[in-house]
Amino acid sequence: MSKTPDGLTVELPSGGYARSEATRAVRDSDLPKILQRLAPGPFGTSSQGVFALEALGHAVDHGLAAAAALEGLILKEAAGDGAGFAVPSLAPAQRRLVAAFQLAVTADAARHRLVALASEPDVSGALELDGFGDLLDTGKEPAALATRVLRLAGRYIELHAPQGASGGGPGSGQGSAGGGGGKGEAAAAGADARAAHVASTLVAFLELLRRATVAYSQGGDLRPMTGALAKRKVLVAGYRYDGLQIQRTKEVSGGLLPVGPSDVVGNREYLEAGLRLARDVAGFDFATRRNPKKINPVLFGLGRPGCGKTITAHAVGNYFLEYCKAREIPARFQVIRRTDWASSYQNASAANLVRIFKEEIYGFEGVSGVYWADIDTALASRGSNDLRMEEKQNLGAVFGIFDGTLLPKDGKWFLICDANTMHMDEAAVSRIAQNPFTVRGPTTVEHYVTLMRDLMLKDVRPFVPEDPGAWERLARLCVDFDLSGRVVDSICGNIRARVQDFEYPDDYFKASAEERQEILARLSNPVDEAFIEKAIRDHHSFQKEAAEKAERDRFEEEVSSLVRQLNASRAAAERAVGLGVGAEVGD
């Protein structure tokens, strides 16, 4: 039986693969100076220019990681079983293949991020292949190859710069906030347009470079090795590669919890709305590129922490994927986390949000669902005096999602979002609350019985009371205390810990699966109604005391603040009187 060839997976670690080398390659290419000259900001390079440079650094880092991974794979196969001490080295053709793979990955990774700044241009043709082999020979030093390619990109940008796009630099007055609000806004708009043009030109160059790389790899001595690479599963940052040709759809892990609609207790109306929306989106007609139904793609849930908003959304996501899979519909469901888009430098957060929705969600060749928890964290109030430019950019990106200006509301995607409070900008509330639901979680005796006995304690069901009357009394207590699903989960965790409070005996580790179950049943501790009632009351008392203490602490803090203000006012009055008396004596 033939052995399946080893695959290749490239993912950057949290700190990058060779971030310092990648940053140095971008800096040594002179692109920072070119961007500062062609698209300047008030204090040097514009925020969009900074984002473009960061995107290039990220892409170069991906290319360096991909080159190292492919080189390691080739050397591993060349070494065979590795029994000897001989260290193989790459042949010239293998070295060029590694360099070509590096360039293809760099170009693709940069394009994925740069399209957030400008629309992807229509590109025809490819770069000349004369001398392309000499360029790939630079791949003996991967960082040097990246620098050389970025220098070519800089020349291409300068060649295609529009007339009068020299920018003028920080001291020229362009992009300045002075001279009145209208002039400042016009200058900012001009700077944004120049930055968008530069980004678009850079994307065009990278596309030409990618095409030339793929074309070169399909001829000469690289052709058989490119074919061998195509027979392997190659994943770079979640994107599948067929040889050096990237597949445009990303293989994303949805990050969904293993729950389904039957695991949701309460929230029935909210759940049914989500399931109906999922089925409607699955009906998207790929032939006409529209959905026969006119649907509102945003479902918003408002509820206190622990009421089951997250479980409900994940259940809808899993239902959506299973529903589409059974009908052979390409589908994706993605969970948006703040770490996916938030960044520490201006404009990056909004650009990443745009990239995620335009490329990973709407750009997917299928139907998509999204869950965005605690969306209020991205919707700061525009009326706040402390609102930073980055937050304004985020608001603009999110409004574009809700309004249909960023993604068309064509029934190809849907978004479930939720929040704990409505402390948001009025414009944001009006956009997300077009299909609103109040999510309450479990509220009835039947809800709590199902949640505790049938779901959360089902693995230890033989060791908890069987009497339906006992569970009705316990559930009534939960209703009286208005416990959230998250609190009930914590209580059930304490109950399970009591049932499983035993040490494994030595014979457990040598026993079969059936024998282990018998040992666990013998050692487990049954709990009665009184124990569960005490667990519920103790947790409720703890919560109540903690809430009262927090309220007392807030009250004392407010009192202390008022006392400080009064003391400061008294001291200021005394000083004012003293200054007045001193002035009269001095006169």
Coordinates of C-alpha atoms in Angstrom, one line a residue:
M1 CA 0.0 0.0 0.0
S2 CA 1.4 3.4 -1.0
K3 CA 2.1 5.8 1.8
T4 CA 0.3 9.1 1.7
P5 CA 2.8 11.9 1.2
D6 CA 3.3 14.3 4.2
G7 CA 1.3 17.5 4.1
L8 CA 2.4 21.0 5.0
T9 CA 0.7 23.4 7.4
V10 CA 1.9 26.9 8.0
E11 CA 0.5 29.0 10.8
L12 CA 2.2 32.0 12.4
P13 CA 2.7 31.7 16.2
S14 CA 1.4 34.6 18.3
G15 CA 4.6 36.5 18.1
G16 CA 5.3 35.8 14.5
Y17 CA 7.8 33.4 12.9
A18 CA 10.6 35.8 12.1
R19 CA 8.9 39.2 12.8
S20 CA 12.2 41.1 13.2
E21 CA 13.5 39.9 9.9
A22 CA 10.2 40.6 8.2
T23 CA 10.1 44.1 9.6
R24 CA 13.7 44.7 8.5
A25 CA 12.9 43.5 5.0
V26 CA 10.1 46.0 4.7
R27 CA 12.2 48.9 6.1
D28 CA 15.2 48.1 3.9
S29 CA 13.0 48.1 0.8
D30 CA 12.5 51.9 1.0
L31 CA 8.7 51.4 0.9
P32 CA 8.2 53.3 4.1
K33 CA 9.8 56.4 2.5
I34 CA 7.8 56.0 -0.7
L35 CA 4.5 55.7 1.2
Q36 CA 5.3 58.7 3.3
R37 CA 6.0 60.7 0.1
L38 CA 3.0 59.5 -1.9
A39 CA 0.4 59.2 0.9
P40 CA 1.6 61.4 3.8
G41 CA -0.3 62.0 7.0
P42 CA -0.2 65.0 9.4
F43 CA 2.8 63.5 11.2
G44 CA 4.5 61.4 8.5
T45 CA 3.1 58.2 7.1
S46 CA -0.8 58.2 7.1
S47 CA -2.6 55.6 9.3
Q48 CA -3.5 53.8 6.1
G49 CA 0.1 53.7 5.1
V50 CA 1.0 52.3 8.5
F51 CA -1.6 49.6 8.0
A52 CA -0.2 48.8 4.6
L53 CA 3.3 48.4 5.9
E54 CA 2.1 46.3 8.8
A55 CA 0.2 44.1 6.3
L56 CA 3.4 43.7 4.2
G57 CA 5.4 42.8 7.3
H58 CA 2.8 40.2 8.2
A59 CA 2.9 38.8 4.7
V60 CA 6.7 38.6 4.5
D61 CA 6.7 36.8 7.8
H62 CA 4.2 34.3 6.3
G63 CA 6.5 33.9 3.3
L64 CA 9.5 33.2 5.5
A65 CA 7.6 30.7 7.5
A66 CA 6.4 28.9 4.4
A67 CA 9.9 28.8 2.9
A68 CA 11.3 27.3 6.1
A69 CA 8.4 24.7 6.3
L70 CA 8.8 23.6 2.6
E71 CA 12.6 23.4 2.9
G72 CA 12.2 21.3 6.1
L73 CA 9.8 18.9 4.3
I74 CA 12.2 18.5 1.3
L75 CA 15.2 17.8 3.5
K76 CA 13.2 15.4 5.7
E77 CA 12.4 13.3 2.6
A78 CA 15.9 13.6 1.3
A79 CA 17.3 12.2 4.6
G80 CA 15.1 9.1 4.3
D81 CA 14.8 7.3 7.6
G82 CA 17.4 9.6 9.2
A83 CA 19.6 6.8 10.4
G84 CA 22.8 8.3 9.1
F85 CA 24.7 11.5 10.0
A86 CA 24.7 13.0 6.5
V87 CA 22.9 16.3 6.3
P88 CA 21.3 16.8 2.9
S89 CA 21.1 20.1 1.1
L90 CA 18.7 21.6 -1.4
A91 CA 19.5 21.2 -5.1
P92 CA 19.3 24.5 -7.1
A93 CA 15.9 23.6 -8.6
Q94 CA 14.6 22.7 -5.1
R95 CA 15.9 26.0 -3.8
R96 CA 14.0 27.9 -6.6
L97 CA 10.8 26.0 -5.7
V98 CA 11.1 27.1 -2.1
A99 CA 11.7 30.7 -3.2
A100 CA 8.7 30.5 -5.6
F101 CA 6.5 29.2 -2.7
Q102 CA 7.7 32.0 -0.5
L103 CA 6.8 34.6 -3.1
A104 CA 3.4 33.1 -3.8
V105 CA 2.5 33.0 -0.1
T106 CA 3.8 36.5 0.5
A107 CA 1.8 37.9 -2.4
D108 CA -1.4 36.1 -1.2
A109 CA -1.1 37.0 2.4
A110 CA -0.5 40.7 1.6
R111 CA -3.5 40.8 -0.8
H112 CA -5.8 39.4 1.9
R113 CA -5.1 42.3 4.2
L114 CA -4.5 45.2 1.7
V115 CA -7.9 44.8 0.0
A116 CA -9.4 46.2 3.3
L117 CA -7.9 49.6 2.3
A118 CA -9.0 49.6 -1.4
S119 CA -11.0 47.6 -3.8
E120 CA -9.1 44.9 -5.6
P121 CA -8.0 46.2 -9.0
D122 CA -8.6 44.5 -12.4
V123 CA -5.2 43.2 -13.4
S124 CA -4.3 41.9 -16.9
G125 CA -1.1 40.2 -18.0
A126 CA 1.8 39.2 -15.8
L127 CA 5.4 40.2 -15.1
E128 CA 8.1 39.3 -17.6
L129 CA 9.7 35.9 -16.9
D130 CA 13.1 37.0 -18.3
G131 CA 15.4 36.9 -15.3
F132 CA 12.8 35.5 -13.0
G133 CA 15.0 32.5 -12.3
D134 CA 17.8 34.9 -11.2
L135 CA 15.3 36.5 -8.8
L136 CA 14.4 33.2 -7.3
D137 CA 18.1 32.4 -6.8
T138 CA 18.1 35.2 -4.3
G139 CA 16.0 32.7 -2.2
K140 CA 19.2 31.3 -0.7
E141 CA 18.6 34.2 1.7
P142 CA 14.8 34.4 2.1
A143 CA 14.8 37.8 3.8
A144 CA 17.0 39.2 1.0
L145 CA 14.5 37.9 -1.5
A146 CA 11.7 39.6 0.3
T147 CA 13.6 42.9 0.4
R148 CA 14.4 42.7 -3.3
V149 CA 10.8 42.0 -4.3
L150 CA 9.5 44.9 -2.1
R151 CA 12.0 47.2 -3.8
L152 CA 10.5 46.2 -7.1
A153 CA 7.1 46.9 -5.7
G154 CA 8.2 50.4 -4.6
R155 CA 9.4 51.1 -8.2
Y156 CA 6.1 49.9 -9.6
I157 CA 4.2 52.2 -7.2
E158 CA 6.3 55.2 -8.1
L159 CA 5.9 54.4 -11.8
H160 CA 2.1 54.3 -11.5
A161 CA 1.7 57.2 -9.1
P162 CA -0.8 59.8 -10.4
Q163 CA 0.4 63.2 -11.4
G164 CA 0.8 65.6 -8.4
A165 CA 0.8 62.7 -5.9
S166 CA 4.2 63.7 -4.3
G167 CA 2.3 64.4 -1.1
G168 CA 4.6 67.1 0.2
G169 CA 5.5 65.5 3.5
P170 CA 4.6 66.6 7.0
G171 CA 5.7 70.1 6.6
S172 CA 3.9 70.9 3.4
G173 CA 0.5 71.6 5.0
Q174 CA -1.2 68.7 3.2
G175 CA -3.3 66.7 5.6
S176 CA -3.1 69.4 8.2
A177 CA -6.0 70.0 10.5
G178 CA -5.6 73.7 10.4
G179 CA -7.5 76.2 8.3
G180 CA -11.0 75.3 9.3
G181 CA -13.0 72.1 9.6
G182 CA -13.9 72.0 5.9
K183 CA -10.4 72.3 4.7
G184 CA -9.1 69.8 7.2
E185 CA -11.8 67.3 6.2
A186 CA -11.0 67.8 2.5
A187 CA -7.3 67.3 3.2
A188 CA -8.1 64.1 5.1
A189 CA -10.3 62.8 2.3
G190 CA -7.5 63.5 -0.2
A191 CA -5.0 61.7 2.0
D192 CA -7.3 58.7 2.2
A193 CA -7.8 58.7 -1.6
R194 CA -4.0 58.8 -2.2
A195 CA -3.5 56.0 0.4
A196 CA -6.2 53.9 -1.3
H197 CA -4.5 54.4 -4.7
V198 CA -1.2 53.3 -3.4
A199 CA -2.7 50.2 -1.7
S200 CA -4.5 49.3 -4.9
T201 CA -1.3 49.7 -7.0
L202 CA 0.5 47.5 -4.5
V203 CA -2.2 44.8 -4.7
A204 CA -1.9 45.0 -8.5
F205 CA 1.9 44.4 -8.4
L206 CA 1.5 41.5 -6.0
E207 CA -1.1 39.9 -8.3
L208 CA 1.3 40.3 -11.2
L209 CA 4.1 38.8 -9.1
R210 CA 1.9 35.9 -8.1
R211 CA 0.9 35.1 -11.7
A212 CA 4.5 35.2 -12.8
T213 CA 5.6 32.9 -10.0
V214 CA 2.9 30.4 -10.8
A215 CA 3.7 30.5 -14.5
Y216 CA 7.4 30.0 -13.9
S217 CA 6.7 27.1 -11.6
Q218 CA 4.8 25.3 -14.3
G219 CA 7.7 25.0 -16.7
G220 CA 11.2 23.7 -16.8
D221 CA 12.7 21.8 -13.9
L222 CA 10.2 23.2 -11.5
R223 CA 7.2 21.5 -13.2
P224 CA 7.6 18.0 -11.7
M225 CA 8.3 19.3 -8.2
T226 CA 5.3 21.7 -8.4
G227 CA 3.2 18.7 -9.3
A228 CA 4.6 16.7 -6.4
L229 CA 3.7 19.6 -4.1
A230 CA 0.1 19.7 -5.5
K231 CA -0.4 16.0 -4.5
R232 CA 0.0 17.0 -0.8
K233 CA -2.4 18.8 1.5
V234 CA -0.9 22.3 1.9
L235 CA -2.5 24.8 4.2
V236 CA -1.1 28.3 4.8
A237 CA -3.0 30.4 7.3
G238 CA -6.1 28.3 6.6
Y239 CA -5.9 28.6 2.8
R240 CA -5.5 25.5 0.7
Y241 CA -2.8 25.5 -2.0
D242 CA -2.8 23.4 -5.2
G243 CA 0.9 23.6 -5.9
L244 CA 1.6 27.3 -5.8
Q245 CA -2.0 28.2 -6.7
I246 CA -4.1 29.4 -3.7
Q247 CA -7.7 28.3 -3.3
R248 CA -9.6 31.5 -2.7
T249 CA -11.8 30.1 0.1
K250 CA -10.3 29.8 3.6
E251 CA -10.7 26.7 5.7
V252 CA -11.8 28.3 9.0
S253 CA -12.5 26.6 12.2
G254 CA -15.9 28.0 13.3
G255 CA -15.0 27.7 17.0
L256 CA -18.5 26.3 17.8
L257 CA -19.3 24.6 21.1
P258 CA -20.7 21.0 20.7
V259 CA -24.3 22.0 21.3
G260 CA -27.5 21.7 19.3
P261 CA -31.0 23.1 19.6
S262 CA -32.0 20.4 22.0
D263 CA -29.4 21.7 24.5
V264 CA -31.1 25.1 24.7
V265 CA -33.5 25.6 27.6
G266 CA -35.8 28.5 27.4
N267 CA -35.1 31.2 24.8
R268 CA -37.5 29.3 22.5
E269 CA -38.6 32.3 20.5
Y270 CA -35.0 33.5 20.0
L271 CA -33.9 30.0 19.0
E272 CA -36.7 29.5 16.6
A273 CA -36.0 32.8 14.9
G274 CA -32.3 31.8 14.5
L275 CA -33.1 28.4 13.1
R276 CA -35.6 30.0 10.6
L277 CA -33.0 32.5 9.5
A278 CA -30.4 29.8 9.0
R279 CA -32.8 27.8 6.8
D280 CA -33.7 30.9 4.8
V281 CA -30.0 31.7 4.1
A282 CA -29.4 28.1 3.1
G283 CA -32.0 28.8 0.3
F284 CA -29.7 31.3 -1.5
D285 CA -29.8 30.7 -5.3
F286 CA -26.2 30.6 -6.5
A287 CA -27.4 30.7 -10.2
T288 CA -29.1 34.1 -9.9
R289 CA -26.8 35.2 -7.0
R290 CA -29.8 36.2 -4.8
N291 CA -32.1 34.7 -2.2
P292 CA -35.8 34.2 -3.3
K293 CA -36.7 35.5 0.2
K294 CA -36.2 39.1 1.3
I295 CA -34.7 38.6 4.8
N296 CA -33.2 40.7 7.5
P297 CA -29.8 39.1 8.0
V298 CA -29.2 40.5 11.6
L299 CA -30.7 38.8 14.6
F300 CA -30.1 40.7 17.9
G301 CA -30.5 39.3 21.4
L302 CA -30.5 41.4 24.6
G303 CA -30.1 39.6 27.9
R304 CA -28.3 39.5 31.2
P305 CA -25.0 37.5 31.5
G306 CA -25.5 33.8 31.8
C307 CA -29.0 33.7 30.2
G308 CA -27.9 31.4 27.4
K309 CA -27.3 33.9 24.5
T310 CA -24.0 32.2 23.6
I311 CA -25.3 28.6 23.8
T312 CA -28.3 29.6 21.6
A313 CA -26.1 31.2 18.9
H314 CA -23.8 28.2 18.9
A315 CA -26.7 25.8 18.6
V316 CA -28.0 27.8 15.6
G317 CA -24.5 27.6 14.1
N318 CA -24.3 23.9 14.4
Y319 CA -27.8 23.4 13.1
F320 CA -27.0 25.7 10.1
L321 CA -23.9 23.6 9.2
E322 CA -25.7 20.3 9.5
Y323 CA -28.7 21.5 7.6
C324 CA -26.5 22.7 4.7
K325 CA -24.3 19.6 4.8
A326 CA -27.4 17.3 4.5
R327 CA -28.4 19.2 1.3
E328 CA -24.8 19.5 -0.1
I329 CA -24.8 23.3 0.3
P330 CA -21.3 24.8 0.9
A331 CA -21.6 26.6 4.2
R332 CA -19.5 28.3 6.9
F333 CA -20.2 29.6 10.4
Q334 CA -17.8 31.8 12.0
V335 CA -17.5 33.2 15.6
I336 CA -16.2 36.7 15.7
R337 CA -13.9 37.4 18.7
R338 CA -12.5 40.8 19.7
T339 CA -9.0 39.4 19.3
D340 CA -9.8 38.7 15.6
W341 CA -10.0 42.4 14.7
A342 CA -9.1 44.7 17.6
S343 CA -5.6 46.2 17.3
S344 CA -3.5 48.8 19.1
Y345 CA -2.8 51.1 16.1
Q346 CA -5.2 53.4 14.5
N347 CA -7.4 52.2 11.5
A348 CA -6.2 48.6 11.9
S349 CA -9.3 47.5 13.8
A350 CA -11.7 48.8 11.3
A351 CA -9.7 47.5 8.4
N352 CA -9.5 44.0 9.9
L353 CA -13.3 44.1 10.5
V354 CA -13.8 45.0 6.8
R355 CA -11.4 42.2 5.7
I356 CA -13.1 39.5 7.8
F357 CA -16.6 40.3 6.6
K358 CA -15.7 41.0 2.9
E359 CA -13.3 38.2 2.4
E360 CA -13.8 35.4 5.0
I361 CA -17.6 35.7 5.2
Y362 CA -19.1 37.2 2.0
G363 CA -16.1 36.2 -0.1
F364 CA -16.7 32.5 0.8
E365 CA -18.1 30.6 -2.2
G366 CA -21.1 29.4 -0.2
V367 CA -23.6 30.6 2.4
S368 CA -22.3 32.0 5.7
G369 CA -23.4 32.5 9.3
V370 CA -21.7 34.7 11.9
Y371 CA -22.0 35.0 15.6
W372 CA -20.7 38.2 17.3
A373 CA -21.0 38.2 21.1
D374 CA -21.1 41.4 23.2
I375 CA -21.3 43.5 20.1
D376 CA -21.8 46.6 22.3
T377 CA -18.0 46.6 23.0
A378 CA -17.5 47.6 19.3
L379 CA -20.3 50.2 19.4
A380 CA -19.1 53.1 21.5
S381 CA -21.3 56.1 21.6
R382 CA -20.4 58.8 19.0
G383 CA -21.5 61.4 21.5
S384 CA -18.8 60.5 23.9
N385 CA -16.0 63.2 24.3
D386 CA -13.5 60.4 24.8
L387 CA -14.2 58.6 21.5
R388 CA -10.9 57.9 19.7
M389 CA -10.5 58.0 15.9
E390 CA -10.1 54.2 16.0
E391 CA -13.5 53.8 17.6
K392 CA -15.0 56.1 15.0
Q393 CA -13.5 53.9 12.2
N394 CA -14.9 50.8 13.9
L395 CA -18.4 52.4 14.1
G396 CA -18.2 53.2 10.4
A397 CA -17.2 49.6 9.5
V398 CA -20.0 48.1 11.7
F399 CA -22.6 50.5 10.3
G400 CA -21.5 49.4 6.8
I401 CA -22.3 45.8 7.8
F402 CA -25.7 46.6 9.2
D403 CA -26.7 49.1 6.4
G404 CA -25.8 46.9 3.5
T405 CA -23.2 49.3 2.2
L406 CA -20.3 46.9 3.1
L407 CA -22.0 43.6 2.4
P408 CA -25.2 43.4 0.2
K409 CA -28.2 42.1 2.0
D410 CA -28.8 39.5 -0.6
G411 CA -29.7 36.6 1.7
K412 CA -26.2 34.9 1.3
W413 CA -25.2 35.5 5.0
F414 CA -26.7 36.2 8.4
L415 CA -25.4 37.6 11.7
I416 CA -26.4 36.7 15.2
C417 CA -25.2 39.3 17.7
D418 CA -26.0 40.0 21.3
A419 CA -25.3 42.4 24.2
N420 CA -25.8 42.6 28.0
T421 CA -27.0 46.2 28.0
M422 CA -28.3 48.8 25.5
H423 CA -25.8 51.4 26.5
M424 CA -24.9 52.1 22.9
D425 CA -25.1 54.9 20.4
E426 CA -28.7 55.6 19.3
A427 CA -27.7 55.1 15.6
A428 CA -26.2 51.7 16.5
V429 CA -29.3 50.6 18.4
S430 CA -31.6 51.6 15.5
R431 CA -29.5 49.4 13.2
I432 CA -29.0 46.3 15.2
A433 CA -32.5 46.3 16.8
Q434 CA -34.4 45.7 13.5
N435 CA -35.0 42.1 14.6
P436 CA -34.6 42.3 18.4
F437 CA -35.3 39.6 21.1
T438 CA -35.1 39.7 24.8
V439 CA -33.2 36.6 25.9
R440 CA -34.3 35.5 29.4
G441 CA -32.9 32.0 29.7
P442 CA -34.7 29.4 31.9
T443 CA -37.7 30.9 33.6
T444 CA -40.1 28.1 34.5
V445 CA -40.0 25.0 36.7
E446 CA -39.9 22.8 33.7
H447 CA -37.0 24.7 32.3
Y448 CA -34.9 24.2 35.4
V449 CA -35.8 20.5 35.8
T450 CA -34.7 19.9 32.2
L451 CA -31.6 22.1 32.5
M452 CA -30.3 20.5 35.8
R453 CA -31.5 16.9 35.8
D454 CA -31.7 16.1 32.1
L455 CA -28.8 18.1 30.7
M456 CA -26.2 19.3 33.2
L457 CA -26.3 16.2 35.5
K458 CA -27.2 13.5 32.9
D459 CA -23.7 11.9 33.3
V460 CA -24.4 11.3 37.0
R461 CA -28.1 10.8 36.7
P462 CA -28.1 7.5 38.7
F463 CA -26.7 9.3 41.7
V464 CA -29.2 12.1 42.0
P465 CA -32.8 11.9 43.2
E466 CA -35.3 10.2 40.9
D467 CA -38.4 11.6 42.6
P468 CA -40.1 14.1 40.2
G469 CA -41.5 15.9 43.2
A470 CA -38.1 16.5 44.6
W471 CA -36.9 18.0 41.3
E472 CA -40.1 20.2 41.1
R473 CA -39.3 21.6 44.5
L474 CA -35.7 22.2 43.6
A475 CA -36.7 23.9 40.4
R476 CA -39.2 26.0 42.2
L477 CA -36.4 27.3 44.4
C478 CA -34.4 28.2 41.3
V479 CA -37.4 30.1 39.9
D480 CA -37.8 32.0 43.2
F481 CA -34.1 32.9 43.2
D482 CA -34.2 33.8 39.5
L483 CA -31.0 31.9 38.8
S484 CA -29.3 32.3 35.4
G485 CA -28.3 29.3 33.4
R486 CA -24.6 30.1 34.2
V487 CA -25.3 30.0 37.9
V488 CA -27.2 26.7 37.6
D489 CA -24.2 25.3 35.7
S490 CA -21.9 26.3 38.5
I491 CA -24.2 24.6 41.1
C492 CA -24.4 21.5 39.0
G493 CA -20.6 21.5 38.9
N494 CA -20.5 21.4 42.7
I495 CA -23.0 18.6 42.8
R496 CA -21.0 16.5 40.3
A497 CA -17.8 17.2 42.3
R498 CA -19.6 15.7 45.4
V499 CA -20.7 12.6 43.4
Q500 CA -17.2 12.1 42.0
D501 CA -15.4 12.8 45.3
F502 CA -13.2 9.6 45.4
E503 CA -9.7 8.4 44.6
Y504 CA -9.0 6.0 41.8
P505 CA -8.1 2.6 43.2
D506 CA -5.1 0.7 41.8
D507 CA -7.2 -1.9 40.0
Y508 CA -9.0 0.9 38.1
F509 CA -5.9 1.5 35.9
K510 CA -5.7 -2.2 34.8
A511 CA -9.4 -2.7 34.3
S512 CA -11.4 -3.0 31.1
A513 CA -13.9 -0.4 30.0
E514 CA -16.8 -2.3 31.5
E515 CA -14.9 -3.0 34.7
R516 CA -14.1 0.7 35.1
Q517 CA -17.7 1.7 34.8
E518 CA -18.5 -0.8 37.6
I519 CA -15.7 0.6 39.8
L520 CA -17.0 4.2 39.2
A521 CA -20.5 3.2 40.1
R522 CA -19.3 1.6 43.3
L523 CA -17.2 4.6 44.4
S524 CA -19.6 7.4 43.4
N525 CA -21.4 9.2 46.2
P526 CA -25.2 9.6 45.8
V527 CA -26.7 12.9 46.8
D528 CA -30.1 13.6 48.1
E529 CA -32.6 16.5 47.7
A530 CA -31.4 18.1 50.9
F531 CA -27.8 18.3 49.6
I532 CA -28.9 19.9 46.3
E533 CA -31.2 22.3 48.0
K534 CA -28.3 23.4 50.3
A535 CA -26.0 23.8 47.2
I536 CA -28.7 26.1 45.6
R537 CA -29.2 28.1 48.8
D538 CA -25.5 28.5 49.5
H539 CA -24.7 29.7 46.0
H540 CA -27.6 32.2 46.1
S541 CA -26.5 33.5 49.5
F542 CA -22.9 33.9 48.2
Q543 CA -24.1 35.8 45.2
K544 CA -26.4 38.0 47.3
E545 CA -23.6 38.8 49.8
A546 CA -21.2 39.6 46.9
A547 CA -23.7 41.9 45.2
E548 CA -24.5 43.7 48.5
K549 CA -20.8 44.1 49.2
A550 CA -20.2 45.5 45.7
E551 CA -23.1 47.9 46.2
R552 CA -21.7 49.0 49.6
D553 CA -18.2 49.5 48.0
R554 CA -19.7 51.6 45.3
F555 CA -21.7 53.7 47.8
E556 CA -18.5 54.2 50.0
E557 CA -16.6 55.2 46.9
E558 CA -19.2 57.8 45.9
V559 CA -19.3 59.1 49.5
S560 CA -15.5 59.4 49.5
S561 CA -15.6 61.2 46.2
L562 CA -18.2 63.7 47.5
V563 CA -16.2 64.3 50.7
R564 CA -13.1 65.0 48.6
Q565 CA -15.1 67.4 46.4
L566 CA -16.5 69.2 49.5
N567 CA -13.1 69.4 51.1
A568 CA -11.6 70.7 47.9
S569 CA -14.4 73.4 47.6
R570 CA -13.8 74.4 51.2
A571 CA -10.1 74.7 50.7
A572 CA -10.5 76.6 47.5
A573 CA -12.9 79.1 49.2
E574 CA -10.4 79.6 52.1
R575 CA -7.6 80.3 49.7
A576 CA -9.6 82.7 47.7
V577 CA -10.5 84.7 50.8
G578 CA -6.9 84.6 51.9
L579 CA -5.7 85.9 48.5
G580 CA -8.3 88.7 48.6
V581 CA -7.2 89.9 52.0
G582 CA -3.6 89.8 51.0
A583 CA -4.3 91.9 48.0
E584 CA -6.0 94.6 50.0
V585 CA -3.2 94.8 52.5
G586 CA -0.6 95.0 49.7
D587 CA -2.4 97.9 48.0

